[in-house]
mmCIF file of C-alpha atoms in Angstrom:
data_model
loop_
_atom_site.group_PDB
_atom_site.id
_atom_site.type_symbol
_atom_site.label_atom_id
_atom_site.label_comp_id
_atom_site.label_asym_id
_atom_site.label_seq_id
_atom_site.Cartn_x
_atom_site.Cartn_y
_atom_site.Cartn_z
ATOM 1 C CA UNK O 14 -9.617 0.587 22.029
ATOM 2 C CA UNK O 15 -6.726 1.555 19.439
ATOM 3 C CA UNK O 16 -8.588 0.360 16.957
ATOM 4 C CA UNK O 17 -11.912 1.971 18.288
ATOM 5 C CA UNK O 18 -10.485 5.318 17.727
ATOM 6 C CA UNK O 19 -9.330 5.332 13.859
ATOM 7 C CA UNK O 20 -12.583 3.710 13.258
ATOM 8 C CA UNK O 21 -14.692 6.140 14.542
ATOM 9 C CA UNK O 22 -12.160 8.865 12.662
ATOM 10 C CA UNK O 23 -12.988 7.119 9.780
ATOM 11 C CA UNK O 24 -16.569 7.173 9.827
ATOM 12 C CA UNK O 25 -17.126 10.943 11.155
ATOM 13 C CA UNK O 26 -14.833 12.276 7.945
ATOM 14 C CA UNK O 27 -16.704 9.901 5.328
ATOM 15 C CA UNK O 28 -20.300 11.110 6.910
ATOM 16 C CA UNK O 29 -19.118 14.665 6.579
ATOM 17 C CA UNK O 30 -17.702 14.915 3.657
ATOM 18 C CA UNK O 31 -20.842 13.089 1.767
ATOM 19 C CA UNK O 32 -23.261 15.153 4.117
ATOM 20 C CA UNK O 33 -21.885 18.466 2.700
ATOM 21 C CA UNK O 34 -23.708 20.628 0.123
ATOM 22 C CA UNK O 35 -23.251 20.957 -3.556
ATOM 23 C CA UNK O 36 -21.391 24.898 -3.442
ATOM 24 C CA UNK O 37 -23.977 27.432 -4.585
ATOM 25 C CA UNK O 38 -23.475 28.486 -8.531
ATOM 26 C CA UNK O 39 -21.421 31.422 -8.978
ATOM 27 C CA UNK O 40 -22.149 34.832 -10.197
ATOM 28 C CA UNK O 41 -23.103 34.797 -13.922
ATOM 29 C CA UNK O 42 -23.780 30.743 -14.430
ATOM 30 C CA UNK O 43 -27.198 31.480 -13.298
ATOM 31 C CA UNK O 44 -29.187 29.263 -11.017
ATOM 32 C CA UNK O 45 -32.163 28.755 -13.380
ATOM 33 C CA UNK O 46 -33.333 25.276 -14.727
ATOM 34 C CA UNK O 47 -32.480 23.436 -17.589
ATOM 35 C CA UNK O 48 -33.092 25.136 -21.013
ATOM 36 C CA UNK O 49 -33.222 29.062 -19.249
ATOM 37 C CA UNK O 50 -29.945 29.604 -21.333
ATOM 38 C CA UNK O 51 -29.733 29.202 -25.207
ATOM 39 C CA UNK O 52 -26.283 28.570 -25.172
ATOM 40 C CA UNK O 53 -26.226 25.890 -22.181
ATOM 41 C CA UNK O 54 -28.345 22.550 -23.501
ATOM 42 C CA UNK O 55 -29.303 19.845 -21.622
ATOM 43 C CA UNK O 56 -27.745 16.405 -21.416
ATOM 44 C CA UNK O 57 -23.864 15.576 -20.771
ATOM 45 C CA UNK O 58 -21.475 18.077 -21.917
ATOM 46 C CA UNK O 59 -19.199 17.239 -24.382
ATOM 47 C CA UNK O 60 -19.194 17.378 -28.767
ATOM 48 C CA UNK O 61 -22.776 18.471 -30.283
ATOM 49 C CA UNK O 62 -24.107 17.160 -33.301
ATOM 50 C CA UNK O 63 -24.861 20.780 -34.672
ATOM 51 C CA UNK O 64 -21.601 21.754 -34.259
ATOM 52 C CA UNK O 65 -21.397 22.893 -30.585
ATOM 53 C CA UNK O 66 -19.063 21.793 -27.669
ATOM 54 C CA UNK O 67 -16.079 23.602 -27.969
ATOM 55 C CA UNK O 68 -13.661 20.731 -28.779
ATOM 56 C CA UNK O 69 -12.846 17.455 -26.692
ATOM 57 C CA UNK O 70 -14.010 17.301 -22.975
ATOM 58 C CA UNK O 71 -15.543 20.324 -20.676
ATOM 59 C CA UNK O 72 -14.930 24.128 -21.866
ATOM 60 C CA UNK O 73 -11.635 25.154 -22.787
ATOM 61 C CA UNK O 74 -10.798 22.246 -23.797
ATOM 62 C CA UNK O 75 -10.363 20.794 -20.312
ATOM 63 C CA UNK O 76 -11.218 16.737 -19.607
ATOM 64 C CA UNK O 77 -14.149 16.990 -18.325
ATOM 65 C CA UNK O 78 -14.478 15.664 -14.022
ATOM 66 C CA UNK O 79 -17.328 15.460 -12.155
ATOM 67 C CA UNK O 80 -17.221 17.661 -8.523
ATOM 68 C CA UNK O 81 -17.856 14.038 -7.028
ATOM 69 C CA UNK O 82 -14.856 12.418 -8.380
ATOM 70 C CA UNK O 83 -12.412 14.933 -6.670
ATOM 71 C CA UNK O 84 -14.063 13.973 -3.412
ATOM 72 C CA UNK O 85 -13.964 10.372 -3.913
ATOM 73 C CA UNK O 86 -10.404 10.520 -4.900
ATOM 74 C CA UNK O 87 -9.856 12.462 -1.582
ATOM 75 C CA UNK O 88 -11.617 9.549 0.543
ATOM 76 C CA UNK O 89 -9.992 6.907 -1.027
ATOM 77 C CA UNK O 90 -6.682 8.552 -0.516
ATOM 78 C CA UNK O 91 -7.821 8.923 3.334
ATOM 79 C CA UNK O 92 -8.656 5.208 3.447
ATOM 80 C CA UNK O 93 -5.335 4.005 2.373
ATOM 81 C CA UNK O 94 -3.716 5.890 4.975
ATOM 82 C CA UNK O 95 -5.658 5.066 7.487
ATOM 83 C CA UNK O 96 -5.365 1.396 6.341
ATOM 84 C CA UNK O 97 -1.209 1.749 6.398
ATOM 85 C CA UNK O 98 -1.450 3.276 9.646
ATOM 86 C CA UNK O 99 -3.775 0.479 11.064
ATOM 87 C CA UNK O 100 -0.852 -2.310 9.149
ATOM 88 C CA UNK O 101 2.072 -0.484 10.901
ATOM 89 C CA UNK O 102 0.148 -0.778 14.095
ATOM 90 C CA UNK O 103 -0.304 -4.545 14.018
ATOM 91 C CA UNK O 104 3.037 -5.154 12.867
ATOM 92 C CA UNK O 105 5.062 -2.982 15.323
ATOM 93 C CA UNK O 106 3.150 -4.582 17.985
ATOM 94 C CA UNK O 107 4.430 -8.140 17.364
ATOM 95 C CA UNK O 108 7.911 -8.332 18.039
ATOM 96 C CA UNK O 109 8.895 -11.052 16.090
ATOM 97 C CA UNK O 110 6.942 -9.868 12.873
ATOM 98 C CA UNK O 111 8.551 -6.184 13.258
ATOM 99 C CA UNK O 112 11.773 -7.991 13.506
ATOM 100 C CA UNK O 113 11.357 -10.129 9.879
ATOM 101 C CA UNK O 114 9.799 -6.931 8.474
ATOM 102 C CA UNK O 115 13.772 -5.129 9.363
ATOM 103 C CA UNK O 116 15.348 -7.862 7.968
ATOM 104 C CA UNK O 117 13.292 -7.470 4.506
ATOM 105 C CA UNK O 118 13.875 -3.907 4.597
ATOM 106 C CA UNK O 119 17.587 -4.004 5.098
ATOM 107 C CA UNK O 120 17.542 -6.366 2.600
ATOM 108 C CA UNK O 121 16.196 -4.233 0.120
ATOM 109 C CA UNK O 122 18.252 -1.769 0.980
ATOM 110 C CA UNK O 123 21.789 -3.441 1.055
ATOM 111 C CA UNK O 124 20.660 -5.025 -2.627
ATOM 112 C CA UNK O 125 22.285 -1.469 -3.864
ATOM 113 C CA UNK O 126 25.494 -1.445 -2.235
ATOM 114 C CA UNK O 127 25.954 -5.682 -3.534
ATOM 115 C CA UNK O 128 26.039 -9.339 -2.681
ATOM 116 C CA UNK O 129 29.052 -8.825 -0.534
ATOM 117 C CA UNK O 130 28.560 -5.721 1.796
ATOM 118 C CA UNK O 131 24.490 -7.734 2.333
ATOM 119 C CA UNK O 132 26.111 -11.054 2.894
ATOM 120 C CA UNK O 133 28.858 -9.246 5.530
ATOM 121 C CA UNK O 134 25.942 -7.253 7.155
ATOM 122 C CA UNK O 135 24.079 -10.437 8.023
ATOM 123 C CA UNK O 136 26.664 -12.094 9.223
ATOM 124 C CA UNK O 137 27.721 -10.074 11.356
ATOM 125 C CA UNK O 138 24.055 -9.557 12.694
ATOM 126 C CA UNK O 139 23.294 -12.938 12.796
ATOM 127 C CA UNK O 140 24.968 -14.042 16.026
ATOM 128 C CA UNK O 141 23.073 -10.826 17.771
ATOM 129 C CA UNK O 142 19.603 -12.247 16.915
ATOM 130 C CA UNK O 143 17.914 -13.728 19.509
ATOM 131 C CA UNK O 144 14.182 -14.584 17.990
ATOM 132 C CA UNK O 145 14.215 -18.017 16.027
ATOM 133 C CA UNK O 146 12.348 -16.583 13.437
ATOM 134 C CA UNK O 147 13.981 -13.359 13.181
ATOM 135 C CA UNK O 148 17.026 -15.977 12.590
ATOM 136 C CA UNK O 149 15.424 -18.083 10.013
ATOM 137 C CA UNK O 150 14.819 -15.016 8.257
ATOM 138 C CA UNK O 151 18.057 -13.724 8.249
ATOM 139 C CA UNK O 152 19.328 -16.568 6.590
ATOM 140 C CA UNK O 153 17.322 -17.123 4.286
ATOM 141 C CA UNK O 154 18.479 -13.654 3.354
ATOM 142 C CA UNK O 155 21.808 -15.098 3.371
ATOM 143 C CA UNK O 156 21.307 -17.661 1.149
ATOM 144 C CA UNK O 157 19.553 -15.672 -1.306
ATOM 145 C CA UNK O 158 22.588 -13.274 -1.113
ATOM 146 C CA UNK O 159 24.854 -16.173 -1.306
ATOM 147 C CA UNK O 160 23.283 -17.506 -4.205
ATOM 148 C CA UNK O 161 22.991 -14.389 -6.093
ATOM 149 C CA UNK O 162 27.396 -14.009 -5.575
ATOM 150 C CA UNK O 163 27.695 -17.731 -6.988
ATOM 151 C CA UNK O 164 28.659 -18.993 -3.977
ATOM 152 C CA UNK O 165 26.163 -22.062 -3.622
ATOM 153 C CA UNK O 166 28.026 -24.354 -1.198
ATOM 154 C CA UNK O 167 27.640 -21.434 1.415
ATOM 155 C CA UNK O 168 24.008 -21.013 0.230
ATOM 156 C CA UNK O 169 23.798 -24.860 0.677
ATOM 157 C CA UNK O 170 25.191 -24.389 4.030
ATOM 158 C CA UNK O 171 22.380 -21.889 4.953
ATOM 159 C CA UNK O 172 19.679 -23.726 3.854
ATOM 160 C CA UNK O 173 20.823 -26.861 5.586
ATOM 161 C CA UNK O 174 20.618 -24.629 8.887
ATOM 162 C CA UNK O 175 17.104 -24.060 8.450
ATOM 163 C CA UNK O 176 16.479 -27.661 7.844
ATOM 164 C CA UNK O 177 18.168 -29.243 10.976
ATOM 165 C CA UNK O 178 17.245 -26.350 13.000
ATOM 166 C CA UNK O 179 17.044 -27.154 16.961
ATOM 167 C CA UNK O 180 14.143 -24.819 16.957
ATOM 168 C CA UNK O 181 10.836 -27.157 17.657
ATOM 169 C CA UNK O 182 8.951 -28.463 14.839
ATOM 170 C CA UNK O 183 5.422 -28.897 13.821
ATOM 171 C CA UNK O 184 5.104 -32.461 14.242
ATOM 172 C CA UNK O 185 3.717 -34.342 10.985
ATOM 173 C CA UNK O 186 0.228 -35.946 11.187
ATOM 174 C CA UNK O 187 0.010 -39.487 11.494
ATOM 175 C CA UNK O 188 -1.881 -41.109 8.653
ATOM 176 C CA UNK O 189 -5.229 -42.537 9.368
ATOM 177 C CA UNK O 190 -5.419 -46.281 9.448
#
């Protein structure tokens, strides 16, 4: 039903912006056809051969855009959104990937302050994590940390953690005889 919703969101705002009118033309651009104007021509607007144009892109010198391009550009825009909003939905709703996400993020964030203040903030949140995962993630943010501060052996130590981990593990298939 979450998912239901946005959807349907989605769909009504595309329809409606396509479905909308091209705006009426303005007072003195004149709403006749092609050719009613001697110094409008037909064809794409840009340099003339006989001189005409007005310099590089629409008048004035501007690049030229077409009306359609603006709206496009404002769907797409909406479609990303909605498609970070529907990402942050599926992740906050699985505790274990939320949980890895955090650890990524703090990572990222302690990178600034330096190998040693990351490496003491992980340690010191590693006995508080309960999900296996969440663990496994945290060190390998450790080891990362630790190898990034030259301190392999304590890298080593991390990495052999993960290894021999008590946590169950996939079991191997069995070659076919």
């Amino acid at each position: 039903m979450k998912r239901v919703i946005p959807a349907l969101l989605s769909v009504l705002l595309v329809s409606a912006t396509i479905a909308q009118d091209a705006p009426s033309p303005q007072r003195g651009e004149g709403g006749g056809g092609p050719g009613d104007r001697p110094e409008r021509r037909d064809g794409p607007p840009g340099p003339r051969g006989e001189g005409g144009g007005g310099g590089p892109g629409g008048p004035g010198g501007r690049p030229f855009r077409p009306p359609m391009a603006d709206r496009m550009q404002h769907v797409e825009m909406l479609r990303g959104h909605l498609e970070l909003v529907d990402r942050y939905t599926r992740l906050s709703s699985n505790a274990t990937s939320a949980g890895v996400a955090a650890v990524i993020s703090a990572a990222e964030i302690l990178k600034a302050r330096g190998n040693d203040a990351a490496i003491e903030y992980f340690t010191k949140m590693l006995p508080d994590v309960k999900d296996l995962t969440v663990q496994r993630a945290v060190r390998l943010q450790l080891a990362d940390f630790y190898k990034a501060s030259n301190q392999g052996d304590k890298a080593l130590e991390q990495l052999r953690s993960l290894m021999s981990s008590d946590a169950p593990a996939t079991p191997a298939a069995k070659p076919a005889q």
